[in-house]
Amino acid sequence: MTTTEGGTMTGTGYTLVIGDKNYSSWSLRPWLSLKACGVPFAEDRIRLRMPESKAEIFKRSPSGKVPALKTELGVIYDSLAIVEYLAEQYPQVGLWPADPAARAAARCVSAEMHAGFQALRNDMPMDLISRFPMPELSETLENNIRRVVAIWMDTRARFGQSGPLLFGGFTNADAMYAPVATRFRTYGVPLADFGDDGTAADYVDAIYAMPDMADWLAGAEVEMRERELV
């Protein structure tokens, strides 16, 4: 049901409870932030879409959802709560931008991702390995995609001069939007049709160029091969 990996937990005692890497967008988010911190942690992976999945998750997470981070202070659940905790514990990493205006903007767009874009989530679920045609474009889905493109273009223009990501270097905002970048690739979204001037397409490429993203993708491929053998 679960696999534990990620090396020795010396110094942190962290265990990140996640779902399948191919499907669980919420699990990817704090995983990327943890990797950015450079601290050791274990993975406790729960295979989703199984009869026993919900019960197994409830054993580890009081919300009955993944992700959850086991720490010496207790269990921290919900992706945004986890990345906020990591930003507090490792301020030197810069999971939020140092500049006050950029930091406020990063928190705003992260909270917007956390709370919104329901049509995008429902109509274009994360599936890293597969490739699908775009679903039927409802007005709500179109507005969701246009809003994401606008966020990426705005943050890159205002704060992204120092690197290829939303605020230059990696921040929690990138952790929140990385799964959206994968959706755009999985469903072949023509971003130019939604107002992109090339900035959003470049950002998708930048997410896929991250070594940690490549590691997660490799894990997803292994998991899907394991499913085929069951």
JSON list of C-alpha atoms in Angstrom, two decimals:
[
{"chain": "A", "resi": 1, "resn": "MET", "atom": "CA", "xyz": [0.00, 0.00, 0.00]},
{"chain": "A", "resi": 2, "resn": "THR", "atom": "CA", "xyz": [2.79, 2.37, 0.83]},
{"chain": "A", "resi": 3, "resn": "THR", "atom": "CA", "xyz": [6.40, 2.86, -0.01]},
{"chain": "A", "resi": 4, "resn": "THR", "atom": "CA", "xyz": [8.87, 4.72, 2.10]},
{"chain": "A", "resi": 5, "resn": "GLU", "atom": "CA", "xyz": [11.82, 6.31, 0.43]},
{"chain": "A", "resi": 6, "resn": "GLY", "atom": "CA", "xyz": [13.81, 9.53, 0.41]},
{"chain": "A", "resi": 7, "resn": "GLY", "atom": "CA", "xyz": [16.74, 8.49, 2.56]},
{"chain": "A", "resi": 8, "resn": "THR", "atom": "CA", "xyz": [17.61, 8.86, 6.21]},
{"chain": "A", "resi": 9, "resn": "MET", "atom": "CA", "xyz": [15.61, 11.45, 8.13]},
{"chain": "A", "resi": 10, "resn": "THR", "atom": "CA", "xyz": [18.60, 12.66, 10.14]},
{"chain": "A", "resi": 11, "resn": "GLY", "atom": "CA", "xyz": [17.97, 16.04, 11.72]},
{"chain": "A", "resi": 12, "resn": "THR", "atom": "CA", "xyz": [14.36, 16.55, 10.64]},
{"chain": "A", "resi": 13, "resn": "GLY", "atom": "CA", "xyz": [12.28, 13.45, 11.29]},
{"chain": "A", "resi": 14, "resn": "TYR", "atom": "CA", "xyz": [10.08, 14.46, 8.36]},
{"chain": "A", "resi": 15, "resn": "THR", "atom": "CA", "xyz": [7.82, 12.03, 6.56]},
{"chain": "A", "resi": 16, "resn": "LEU", "atom": "CA", "xyz": [5.71, 13.37, 3.72]},
{"chain": "A", "resi": 17, "resn": "VAL", "atom": "CA", "xyz": [2.52, 11.40, 3.13]},
{"chain": "A", "resi": 18, "resn": "ILE", "atom": "CA", "xyz": [1.64, 11.59, -0.55]},
{"chain": "A", "resi": 19, "resn": "GLY", "atom": "CA", "xyz": [-0.59, 9.99, -3.14]},
{"chain": "A", "resi": 20, "resn": "ASP", "atom": "CA", "xyz": [0.40, 8.61, -6.52]},
{"chain": "A", "resi": 21, "resn": "LYS", "atom": "CA", "xyz": [2.95, 10.84, -8.21]},
{"chain": "A", "resi": 22, "resn": "ASN", "atom": "CA", "xyz": [1.18, 10.56, -11.54]},
{"chain": "A", "resi": 23, "resn": "TYR", "atom": "CA", "xyz": [-2.14, 11.83, -10.20]},
{"chain": "A", "resi": 24, "resn": "SER", "atom": "CA", "xyz": [-1.74, 13.74, -6.94]},
{"chain": "A", "resi": 25, "resn": "SER", "atom": "CA", "xyz": [-1.20, 17.40, -7.74]},
{"chain": "A", "resi": 26, "resn": "TRP", "atom": "CA", "xyz": [-1.55, 18.42, -4.10]},
{"chain": "A", "resi": 27, "resn": "SER", "atom": "CA", "xyz": [1.23, 16.01, -3.12]},
{"chain": "A", "resi": 28, "resn": "LEU", "atom": "CA", "xyz": [3.60, 17.46, -5.70]},
{"chain": "A", "resi": 29, "resn": "ARG", "atom": "CA", "xyz": [3.38, 20.95, -4.24]},
{"chain": "A", "resi": 30, "resn": "PRO", "atom": "CA", "xyz": [4.95, 20.48, -0.79]},
{"chain": "A", "resi": 31, "resn": "TRP", "atom": "CA", "xyz": [7.29, 17.82, -2.18]},
{"chain": "A", "resi": 32, "resn": "LEU", "atom": "CA", "xyz": [8.87, 20.44, -4.44]},
{"chain": "A", "resi": 33, "resn": "SER", "atom": "CA", "xyz": [9.20, 22.89, -1.55]},
{"chain": "A", "resi": 34, "resn": "LEU", "atom": "CA", "xyz": [10.76, 20.24, 0.67]},
{"chain": "A", "resi": 35, "resn": "LYS", "atom": "CA", "xyz": [13.26, 19.38, -2.05]},
{"chain": "A", "resi": 36, "resn": "ALA", "atom": "CA", "xyz": [14.11, 23.06, -2.41]},
{"chain": "A", "resi": 37, "resn": "CYS", "atom": "CA", "xyz": [14.92, 23.18, 1.31]},
{"chain": "A", "resi": 38, "resn": "GLY", "atom": "CA", "xyz": [17.52, 20.46, 0.82]},
{"chain": "A", "resi": 39, "resn": "VAL", "atom": "CA", "xyz": [16.49, 18.62, 3.97]},
{"chain": "A", "resi": 40, "resn": "PRO", "atom": "CA", "xyz": [16.16, 14.83, 4.18]},
{"chain": "A", "resi": 41, "resn": "PHE", "atom": "CA", "xyz": [12.70, 13.37, 4.39]},
{"chain": "A", "resi": 42, "resn": "ALA", "atom": "CA", "xyz": [10.93, 10.08, 3.86]},
{"chain": "A", "resi": 43, "resn": "GLU", "atom": "CA", "xyz": [8.00, 9.47, 1.55]},
{"chain": "A", "resi": 44, "resn": "ASP", "atom": "CA", "xyz": [4.98, 7.48, 2.66]},
{"chain": "A", "resi": 45, "resn": "ARG", "atom": "CA", "xyz": [3.09, 6.91, -0.57]},
{"chain": "A", "resi": 46, "resn": "ILE", "atom": "CA", "xyz": [-0.52, 5.78, -0.55]},
{"chain": "A", "resi": 47, "resn": "ARG", "atom": "CA", "xyz": [-1.85, 4.33, -3.74]},
{"chain": "A", "resi": 48, "resn": "LEU", "atom": "CA", "xyz": [-4.98, 6.23, -4.71]},
{"chain": "A", "resi": 49, "resn": "ARG", "atom": "CA", "xyz": [-8.15, 4.99, -6.39]},
{"chain": "A", "resi": 50, "resn": "MET", "atom": "CA", "xyz": [-8.14, 1.77, -4.36]},
{"chain": "A", "resi": 51, "resn": "PRO", "atom": "CA", "xyz": [-10.88, 0.52, -2.00]},
{"chain": "A", "resi": 52, "resn": "GLU", "atom": "CA", "xyz": [-8.63, 0.95, 1.02]},
{"chain": "A", "resi": 53, "resn": "SER", "atom": "CA", "xyz": [-7.11, 4.30, 0.03]},
{"chain": "A", "resi": 54, "resn": "LYS", "atom": "CA", "xyz": [-9.34, 6.54, 2.15]},
{"chain": "A", "resi": 55, "resn": "ALA", "atom": "CA", "xyz": [-8.88, 4.43, 5.28]},
{"chain": "A", "resi": 56, "resn": "GLU", "atom": "CA", "xyz": [-5.11, 4.40, 4.82]},
{"chain": "A", "resi": 57, "resn": "ILE", "atom": "CA", "xyz": [-5.03, 8.17, 4.42]},
{"chain": "A", "resi": 58, "resn": "PHE", "atom": "CA", "xyz": [-7.14, 8.71, 7.56]},
{"chain": "A", "resi": 59, "resn": "LYS", "atom": "CA", "xyz": [-4.57, 6.70, 9.52]},
{"chain": "A", "resi": 60, "resn": "ARG", "atom": "CA", "xyz": [-2.00, 9.36, 8.67]},
{"chain": "A", "resi": 61, "resn": "SER", "atom": "CA", "xyz": [-3.90, 12.60, 8.05]},
{"chain": "A", "resi": 62, "resn": "PRO", "atom": "CA", "xyz": [-6.76, 13.93, 10.21]},
{"chain": "A", "resi": 63, "resn": "SER", "atom": "CA", "xyz": [-8.32, 15.60, 7.17]},
{"chain": "A", "resi": 64, "resn": "GLY", "atom": "CA", "xyz": [-8.47, 12.33, 5.27]},
{"chain": "A", "resi": 65, "resn": "LYS", "atom": "CA", "xyz": [-6.53, 13.91, 2.44]},
{"chain": "A", "resi": 66, "resn": "VAL", "atom": "CA", "xyz": [-2.98, 13.98, 1.15]},
{"chain": "A", "resi": 67, "resn": "PRO", "atom": "CA", "xyz": [-0.49, 15.52, 1.54]},
{"chain": "A", "resi": 68, "resn": "ALA", "atom": "CA", "xyz": [0.42, 15.50, 5.20]},
{"chain": "A", "resi": 69, "resn": "LEU", "atom": "CA", "xyz": [3.81, 16.19, 6.75]},
{"chain": "A", "resi": 70, "resn": "LYS", "atom": "CA", "xyz": [4.77, 14.25, 9.86]},
{"chain": "A", "resi": 71, "resn": "THR", "atom": "CA", "xyz": [7.08, 16.34, 12.03]},
{"chain": "A", "resi": 72, "resn": "GLU", "atom": "CA", "xyz": [8.34, 16.30, 15.59]},
{"chain": "A", "resi": 73, "resn": "LEU", "atom": "CA", "xyz": [5.64, 18.91, 16.32]},
{"chain": "A", "resi": 74, "resn": "GLY", "atom": "CA", "xyz": [2.87, 16.70, 14.98]},
{"chain": "A", "resi": 75, "resn": "VAL", "atom": "CA", "xyz": [1.14, 16.24, 11.64]},
{"chain": "A", "resi": 76, "resn": "ILE", "atom": "CA", "xyz": [0.80, 19.26, 9.38]},
{"chain": "A", "resi": 77, "resn": "TYR", "atom": "CA", "xyz": [-1.81, 18.72, 6.70]},
{"chain": "A", "resi": 78, "resn": "ASP", "atom": "CA", "xyz": [-2.86, 20.70, 3.62]},
{"chain": "A", "resi": 79, "resn": "SER", "atom": "CA", "xyz": [-0.33, 21.74, 1.01]},
{"chain": "A", "resi": 80, "resn": "LEU", "atom": "CA", "xyz": [-0.44, 25.47, 1.73]},
{"chain": "A", "resi": 81, "resn": "ALA", "atom": "CA", "xyz": [-0.01, 24.93, 5.47]},
{"chain": "A", "resi": 82, "resn": "ILE", "atom": "CA", "xyz": [2.98, 22.68, 4.79]},
{"chain": "A", "resi": 83, "resn": "VAL", "atom": "CA", "xyz": [4.78, 25.13, 2.50]},
{"chain": "A", "resi": 84, "resn": "GLU", "atom": "CA", "xyz": [4.13, 27.97, 4.96]},
{"chain": "A", "resi": 85, "resn": "TYR", "atom": "CA", "xyz": [5.63, 25.84, 7.73]},
{"chain": "A", "resi": 86, "resn": "LEU", "atom": "CA", "xyz": [8.69, 25.13, 5.60]},
{"chain": "A", "resi": 87, "resn": "ALA", "atom": "CA", "xyz": [9.12, 28.82, 4.82]},
{"chain": "A", "resi": 88, "resn": "GLU", "atom": "CA", "xyz": [9.17, 29.55, 8.55]},
{"chain": "A", "resi": 89, "resn": "GLN", "atom": "CA", "xyz": [11.56, 26.72, 9.38]},
{"chain": "A", "resi": 90, "resn": "TYR", "atom": "CA", "xyz": [14.02, 27.47, 6.55]},
{"chain": "A", "resi": 91, "resn": "PRO", "atom": "CA", "xyz": [13.88, 31.23, 5.89]},
{"chain": "A", "resi": 92, "resn": "GLN", "atom": "CA", "xyz": [17.32, 31.14, 4.28]},
{"chain": "A", "resi": 93, "resn": "VAL", "atom": "CA", "xyz": [15.90, 29.11, 1.38]},
{"chain": "A", "resi": 94, "resn": "GLY", "atom": "CA", "xyz": [13.65, 31.94, 0.24]},
{"chain": "A", "resi": 95, "resn": "LEU", "atom": "CA", "xyz": [10.44, 29.98, -0.27]},
{"chain": "A", "resi": 96, "resn": "TRP", "atom": "CA", "xyz": [8.77, 33.37, -0.20]},
{"chain": "A", "resi": 97, "resn": "PRO", "atom": "CA", "xyz": [10.51, 36.27, -1.99]},
{"chain": "A", "resi": 98, "resn": "ALA", "atom": "CA", "xyz": [12.55, 38.64, 0.16]},
{"chain": "A", "resi": 99, "resn": "ASP", "atom": "CA", "xyz": [11.10, 41.79, -1.41]},
{"chain": "A", "resi": 100, "resn": "PRO", "atom": "CA", "xyz": [7.89, 42.75, 0.43]},
{"chain": "A", "resi": 101, "resn": "ALA", "atom": "CA", "xyz": [5.92, 43.54, -2.72]},
{"chain": "A", "resi": 102, "resn": "ALA", "atom": "CA", "xyz": [7.00, 40.32, -4.40]},
{"chain": "A", "resi": 103, "resn": "ARG", "atom": "CA", "xyz": [6.32, 38.33, -1.23]},
{"chain": "A", "resi": 104, "resn": "ALA", "atom": "CA", "xyz": [2.79, 39.74, -0.98]},
{"chain": "A", "resi": 105, "resn": "ALA", "atom": "CA", "xyz": [2.16, 38.95, -4.64]},
{"chain": "A", "resi": 106, "resn": "ALA", "atom": "CA", "xyz": [3.51, 35.41, -4.24]},
{"chain": "A", "resi": 107, "resn": "ARG", "atom": "CA", "xyz": [1.20, 34.78, -1.31]},
{"chain": "A", "resi": 108, "resn": "CYS", "atom": "CA", "xyz": [-1.77, 36.20, -3.22]},
{"chain": "A", "resi": 109, "resn": "VAL", "atom": "CA", "xyz": [-1.32, 34.05, -6.31]},
{"chain": "A", "resi": 110, "resn": "SER", "atom": "CA", "xyz": [-0.58, 30.98, -4.19]},
{"chain": "A", "resi": 111, "resn": "ALA", "atom": "CA", "xyz": [-3.76, 31.45, -2.17]},
{"chain": "A", "resi": 112, "resn": "GLU", "atom": "CA", "xyz": [-5.72, 31.99, -5.39]},
{"chain": "A", "resi": 113, "resn": "MET", "atom": "CA", "xyz": [-4.42, 28.70, -6.74]},
{"chain": "A", "resi": 114, "resn": "HIS", "atom": "CA", "xyz": [-5.19, 26.93, -3.49]},
{"chain": "A", "resi": 115, "resn": "ALA", "atom": "CA", "xyz": [-8.77, 28.18, -3.32]},
{"chain": "A", "resi": 116, "resn": "GLY", "atom": "CA", "xyz": [-9.86, 28.46, -6.93]},
{"chain": "A", "resi": 117, "resn": "PHE", "atom": "CA", "xyz": [-9.69, 27.14, -10.49]},
{"chain": "A", "resi": 118, "resn": "GLN", "atom": "CA", "xyz": [-12.24, 24.40, -9.83]},
{"chain": "A", "resi": 119, "resn": "ALA", "atom": "CA", "xyz": [-13.10, 23.88, -13.50]},
{"chain": "A", "resi": 120, "resn": "LEU", "atom": "CA", "xyz": [-9.43, 23.45, -14.35]},
{"chain": "A", "resi": 121, "resn": "ARG", "atom": "CA", "xyz": [-9.06, 20.86, -11.59]},
{"chain": "A", "resi": 122, "resn": "ASN", "atom": "CA", "xyz": [-12.20, 18.94, -12.51]},
{"chain": "A", "resi": 123, "resn": "ASP", "atom": "CA", "xyz": [-11.99, 19.04, -16.30]},
{"chain": "A", "resi": 124, "resn": "MET", "atom": "CA", "xyz": [-8.22, 18.62, -16.62]},
{"chain": "A", "resi": 125, "resn": "PRO", "atom": "CA", "xyz": [-7.04, 16.39, -13.75]},
{"chain": "A", "resi": 126, "resn": "MET", "atom": "CA", "xyz": [-3.31, 15.86, -13.40]},
{"chain": "A", "resi": 127, "resn": "ASP", "atom": "CA", "xyz": [-2.02, 12.84, -15.30]},
{"chain": "A", "resi": 128, "resn": "LEU", "atom": "CA", "xyz": [1.68, 13.27, -15.95]},
{"chain": "A", "resi": 129, "resn": "ILE", "atom": "CA", "xyz": [2.32, 10.27, -18.15]},
{"chain": "A", "resi": 130, "resn": "SER", "atom": "CA", "xyz": [-0.72, 10.41, -20.43]},
{"chain": "A", "resi": 131, "resn": "ARG", "atom": "CA", "xyz": [-1.55, 12.80, -23.24]},
{"chain": "A", "resi": 132, "resn": "PHE", "atom": "CA", "xyz": [-5.16, 13.79, -23.94]},
{"chain": "A", "resi": 133, "resn": "PRO", "atom": "CA", "xyz": [-6.99, 16.23, -26.20]},
{"chain": "A", "resi": 134, "resn": "MET", "atom": "CA", "xyz": [-8.36, 19.33, -24.53]},
{"chain": "A", "resi": 135, "resn": "PRO", "atom": "CA", "xyz": [-11.77, 18.77, -22.96]},
{"chain": "A", "resi": 136, "resn": "GLU", "atom": "CA", "xyz": [-14.81, 20.68, -24.13]},
{"chain": "A", "resi": 137, "resn": "LEU", "atom": "CA", "xyz": [-14.14, 24.30, -23.32]},
{"chain": "A", "resi": 138, "resn": "SER", "atom": "CA", "xyz": [-16.77, 25.69, -20.98]},
{"chain": "A", "resi": 139, "resn": "GLU", "atom": "CA", "xyz": [-16.81, 29.40, -20.23]},
{"chain": "A", "resi": 140, "resn": "THR", "atom": "CA", "xyz": [-15.58, 28.70, -16.71]},
{"chain": "A", "resi": 141, "resn": "LEU", "atom": "CA", "xyz": [-12.69, 26.54, -17.89]},
{"chain": "A", "resi": 142, "resn": "GLU", "atom": "CA", "xyz": [-11.68, 29.14, -20.46]},
{"chain": "A", "resi": 143, "resn": "ASN", "atom": "CA", "xyz": [-11.72, 31.83, -17.78]},
{"chain": "A", "resi": 144, "resn": "ASN", "atom": "CA", "xyz": [-9.61, 29.63, -15.49]},
{"chain": "A", "resi": 145, "resn": "ILE", "atom": "CA", "xyz": [-6.96, 29.10, -18.16]},
{"chain": "A", "resi": 146, "resn": "ARG", "atom": "CA", "xyz": [-6.93, 32.77, -19.12]},
{"chain": "A", "resi": 147, "resn": "ARG", "atom": "CA", "xyz": [-6.52, 33.76, -15.49]},
{"chain": "A", "resi": 148, "resn": "VAL", "atom": "CA", "xyz": [-3.57, 31.41, -14.98]},
{"chain": "A", "resi": 149, "resn": "VAL", "atom": "CA", "xyz": [-1.90, 32.77, -18.12]},
{"chain": "A", "resi": 150, "resn": "ALA", "atom": "CA", "xyz": [-2.48, 36.33, -16.90]},
{"chain": "A", "resi": 151, "resn": "ILE", "atom": "CA", "xyz": [-1.00, 35.54, -13.48]},
{"chain": "A", "resi": 152, "resn": "TRP", "atom": "CA", "xyz": [2.10, 34.03, -15.00]},
{"chain": "A", "resi": 153, "resn": "MET", "atom": "CA", "xyz": [2.61, 36.89, -17.43]},
{"chain": "A", "resi": 154, "resn": "ASP", "atom": "CA", "xyz": [2.11, 39.51, -14.73]},
{"chain": "A", "resi": 155, "resn": "THR", "atom": "CA", "xyz": [4.39, 37.95, -12.12]},
{"chain": "A", "resi": 156, "resn": "ARG", "atom": "CA", "xyz": [7.11, 37.23, -14.66]},
{"chain": "A", "resi": 157, "resn": "ALA", "atom": "CA", "xyz": [6.98, 40.83, -15.92]},
{"chain": "A", "resi": 158, "resn": "ARG", "atom": "CA", "xyz": [6.97, 42.41, -12.47]},
{"chain": "A", "resi": 159, "resn": "PHE", "atom": "CA", "xyz": [9.18, 40.09, -10.44]},
{"chain": "A", "resi": 160, "resn": "GLY", "atom": "CA", "xyz": [10.81, 37.46, -12.64]},
{"chain": "A", "resi": 161, "resn": "GLN", "atom": "CA", "xyz": [13.89, 39.23, -13.92]},
{"chain": "A", "resi": 162, "resn": "SER", "atom": "CA", "xyz": [16.38, 37.18, -11.90]},
{"chain": "A", "resi": 163, "resn": "GLY", "atom": "CA", "xyz": [15.44, 33.76, -13.26]},
{"chain": "A", "resi": 164, "resn": "PRO", "atom": "CA", "xyz": [13.00, 31.67, -15.32]},
{"chain": "A", "resi": 165, "resn": "LEU", "atom": "CA", "xyz": [10.35, 31.10, -12.65]},
{"chain": "A", "resi": 166, "resn": "LEU", "atom": "CA", "xyz": [7.49, 33.29, -11.47]},
{"chain": "A", "resi": 167, "resn": "PHE", "atom": "CA", "xyz": [9.59, 35.34, -9.07]},
{"chain": "A", "resi": 168, "resn": "GLY", "atom": "CA", "xyz": [12.96, 34.55, -10.61]},
{"chain": "A", "resi": 169, "resn": "GLY", "atom": "CA", "xyz": [14.16, 31.70, -8.44]},
{"chain": "A", "resi": 170, "resn": "PHE", "atom": "CA", "xyz": [12.02, 28.93, -7.01]},
{"chain": "A", "resi": 171, "resn": "THR", "atom": "CA", "xyz": [9.37, 29.94, -4.48]},
{"chain": "A", "resi": 172, "resn": "ASN", "atom": "CA", "xyz": [6.26, 28.39, -3.01]},
{"chain": "A", "resi": 173, "resn": "ALA", "atom": "CA", "xyz": [4.30, 30.06, -5.80]},
{"chain": "A", "resi": 174, "resn": "ASP", "atom": "CA", "xyz": [6.05, 27.77, -8.28]},
{"chain": "A", "resi": 175, "resn": "ALA", "atom": "CA", "xyz": [5.21, 24.78, -6.11]},
{"chain": "A", "resi": 176, "resn": "MET", "atom": "CA", "xyz": [1.56, 25.80, -6.26]},
{"chain": "A", "resi": 177, "resn": "TYR", "atom": "CA", "xyz": [1.50, 26.29, -10.04]},
{"chain": "A", "resi": 178, "resn": "ALA", "atom": "CA", "xyz": [3.77, 23.44, -11.17]},
{"chain": "A", "resi": 179, "resn": "PRO", "atom": "CA", "xyz": [0.85, 20.97, -11.39]},
{"chain": "A", "resi": 180, "resn": "VAL", "atom": "CA", "xyz": [-1.01, 23.45, -13.60]},
{"chain": "A", "resi": 181, "resn": "ALA", "atom": "CA", "xyz": [1.98, 23.58, -15.94]},
{"chain": "A", "resi": 182, "resn": "THR", "atom": "CA", "xyz": [1.78, 19.80, -16.25]},
{"chain": "A", "resi": 183, "resn": "ARG", "atom": "CA", "xyz": [-1.91, 19.96, -17.06]},
{"chain": "A", "resi": 184, "resn": "PHE", "atom": "CA", "xyz": [-1.24, 22.36, -19.91]},
{"chain": "A", "resi": 185, "resn": "ARG", "atom": "CA", "xyz": [1.24, 19.89, -21.35]},
{"chain": "A", "resi": 186, "resn": "THR", "atom": "CA", "xyz": [-0.90, 16.79, -20.74]},
{"chain": "A", "resi": 187, "resn": "TYR", "atom": "CA", "xyz": [-3.88, 18.31, -22.55]},
{"chain": "A", "resi": 188, "resn": "GLY", "atom": "CA", "xyz": [-1.90, 20.16, -25.21]},
{"chain": "A", "resi": 189, "resn": "VAL", "atom": "CA", "xyz": [-3.36, 23.55, -24.30]},
{"chain": "A", "resi": 190, "resn": "PRO", "atom": "CA", "xyz": [-2.54, 26.16, -27.00]},
{"chain": "A", "resi": 191, "resn": "LEU", "atom": "CA", "xyz": [-1.69, 28.91, -24.55]},
{"chain": "A", "resi": 192, "resn": "ALA", "atom": "CA", "xyz": [-1.48, 31.59, -27.24]},
{"chain": "A", "resi": 193, "resn": "ASP", "atom": "CA", "xyz": [-5.23, 31.13, -27.74]},
{"chain": "A", "resi": 194, "resn": "PHE", "atom": "CA", "xyz": [-5.72, 32.20, -24.13]},
{"chain": "A", "resi": 195, "resn": "GLY", "atom": "CA", "xyz": [-3.73, 35.42, -24.27]},
{"chain": "A", "resi": 196, "resn": "ASP", "atom": "CA", "xyz": [-0.19, 34.12, -23.85]},
{"chain": "A", "resi": 197, "resn": "ASP", "atom": "CA", "xyz": [2.58, 36.17, -25.45]},
{"chain": "A", "resi": 198, "resn": "GLY", "atom": "CA", "xyz": [5.03, 33.29, -25.01]},
{"chain": "A", "resi": 199, "resn": "THR", "atom": "CA", "xyz": [5.67, 33.91, -21.33]},
{"chain": "A", "resi": 200, "resn": "ALA", "atom": "CA", "xyz": [3.37, 31.15, -20.07]},
{"chain": "A", "resi": 201, "resn": "ALA", "atom": "CA", "xyz": [4.72, 28.61, -22.56]},
{"chain": "A", "resi": 202, "resn": "ASP", "atom": "CA", "xyz": [8.26, 29.45, -21.47]},
{"chain": "A", "resi": 203, "resn": "TYR", "atom": "CA", "xyz": [7.22, 29.01, -17.85]},
{"chain": "A", "resi": 204, "resn": "VAL", "atom": "CA", "xyz": [5.88, 25.53, -18.55]},
{"chain": "A", "resi": 205, "resn": "ASP", "atom": "CA", "xyz": [9.25, 24.67, -20.10]},
{"chain": "A", "resi": 206, "resn": "ALA", "atom": "CA", "xyz": [11.03, 26.10, -17.05]},
{"chain": "A", "resi": 207, "resn": "ILE", "atom": "CA", "xyz": [8.99, 23.93, -14.68]},
{"chain": "A", "resi": 208, "resn": "TYR", "atom": "CA", "xyz": [9.82, 20.81, -16.68]},
{"chain": "A", "resi": 209, "resn": "ALA", "atom": "CA", "xyz": [13.51, 21.81, -16.73]},
{"chain": "A", "resi": 210, "resn": "MET", "atom": "CA", "xyz": [13.74, 21.72, -12.93]},
{"chain": "A", "resi": 211, "resn": "PRO", "atom": "CA", "xyz": [15.76, 18.68, -11.76]},
{"chain": "A", "resi": 212, "resn": "ASP", "atom": "CA", "xyz": [13.34, 18.07, -8.90]},
{"chain": "A", "resi": 213, "resn": "MET", "atom": "CA", "xyz": [10.44, 18.01, -11.35]},
{"chain": "A", "resi": 214, "resn": "ALA", "atom": "CA", "xyz": [12.33, 15.47, -13.44]},
{"chain": "A", "resi": 215, "resn": "ASP", "atom": "CA", "xyz": [12.78, 13.31, -10.32]},
{"chain": "A", "resi": 216, "resn": "TRP", "atom": "CA", "xyz": [9.06, 13.43, -9.58]},
{"chain": "A", "resi": 217, "resn": "LEU", "atom": "CA", "xyz": [8.23, 12.53, -13.18]},
{"chain": "A", "resi": 218, "resn": "ALA", "atom": "CA", "xyz": [10.62, 9.58, -13.02]},
{"chain": "A", "resi": 219, "resn": "GLY", "atom": "CA", "xyz": [8.84, 8.39, -9.89]},
{"chain": "A", "resi": 220, "resn": "ALA", "atom": "CA", "xyz": [5.49, 8.69, -11.63]},
{"chain": "A", "resi": 221, "resn": "GLU", "atom": "CA", "xyz": [6.74, 6.55, -14.50]},
{"chain": "A", "resi": 222, "resn": "VAL", "atom": "CA", "xyz": [7.91, 3.85, -12.09]},
{"chain": "A", "resi": 223, "resn": "GLU", "atom": "CA", "xyz": [4.57, 3.87, -10.30]},
{"chain": "A", "resi": 224, "resn": "MET", "atom": "CA", "xyz": [2.60, 3.51, -13.51]},
{"chain": "A", "resi": 225, "resn": "ARG", "atom": "CA", "xyz": [4.73, 0.56, -14.57]},
{"chain": "A", "resi": 226, "resn": "GLU", "atom": "CA", "xyz": [4.05, -1.03, -11.18]},
{"chain": "A", "resi": 227, "resn": "ARG", "atom": "CA", "xyz": [0.32, -0.57, -11.70]},
{"chain": "A", "resi": 228, "resn": "GLU", "atom": "CA", "xyz": [0.53, -2.40, -15.02]},
{"chain": "A", "resi": 229, "resn": "LEU", "atom": "CA", "xyz": [2.11, -5.39, -13.26]},
{"chain": "A", "resi": 230, "resn": "VAL", "atom": "CA", "xyz": [-0.64, -5.72, -10.65]}
]
